[in-house]
């Protein structure tokens, strides 16, 4: 089953709790929360306090994506705030295995992300330690970007890596996902589709989520 994870990066932050409740009622499976620190990526977004508020607005799993330097220092705070899963970037961790172990020790699903220029070989050594692999299909930092060329091939490569390694991690894709390319992403190997502007800029959240699911 394909999971749809609306990204609150594109939500109306003036009515964030209402937006989260709306996508929950519209059939979303997870809520995707992008955390940026102004260092690993230029923008600054939110911290654990906002995650606590989101947790109070939905029963859905909170998929927290840390686009921050030294993510291992912040994991426990986000899990205490309500994160169900925490994803860190292979490019941001000095000790990837320690960061993933820290997520699991805190009680959350451990995810590892890689940016478009980063080859899959960068995560190969860690596939037995993860519950989720996040393939970024845009350069992280801003919502509404178009899908980067080669993203479908990278998803297919992630699926081949999962098969060849005998692991069972979920494959998530984030960036530029819309109803028009969601089917191709699923066919390529994606289990979880993160969609921000495609959902929150639509007039009918439920219809858009259904269209993404295919």
PDB file of C-alpha atoms in Angstrom, residues 9 11 24 34 46 55 62 68 81 99 110 120 131 133 144 175 189 192 202:
ATOM      1  CA  UNK A   9       6.037  23.047   4.646  1.00  0.00           C
ATOM      2  CA  UNK A  11       0.526  24.464   4.692  1.00  0.00           C
ATOM      3  CA  UNK A  24      -5.974  13.850   8.383  1.00  0.00           C
ATOM      4  CA  UNK A  34      10.443  19.408   7.510  1.00  0.00           C
ATOM      5  CA  UNK A  46      10.348  24.879  12.990  1.00  0.00           C
ATOM      6  CA  UNK A  55       0.970  15.929  17.564  1.00  0.00           C
ATOM      7  CA  UNK A  62       4.591  12.202  12.364  1.00  0.00           C
ATOM      8  CA  UNK A  68      19.993  20.109  10.077  1.00  0.00           C
ATOM      9  CA  UNK A  81       7.630  16.132  21.059  1.00  0.00           C
ATOM     10  CA  UNK A  99      22.725   8.803  14.699  1.00  0.00           C
ATOM     11  CA  UNK A 110      15.006   5.424  11.883  1.00  0.00           C
ATOM     12  CA  UNK A 120      23.111   5.532  -3.472  1.00  0.00           C
ATOM     13  CA  UNK A 131      13.515   1.534   8.584  1.00  0.00           C
ATOM     14  CA  UNK A 133      15.271   5.513   2.977  1.00  0.00           C
ATOM     15  CA  UNK A 144       7.173  23.787  -4.811  1.00  0.00           C
ATOM     16  CA  UNK A 175      10.102  16.791  -3.846  1.00  0.00           C
ATOM     17  CA  UNK A 189       9.800   1.816  -6.125  1.00  0.00           C
ATOM     18  CA  UNK A 192       5.761   6.712   0.652  1.00  0.00           C
ATOM     19  CA  UNK A 202      -5.286  22.246  -4.189  1.00  0.00           C
TER      20      UNK A 202
END
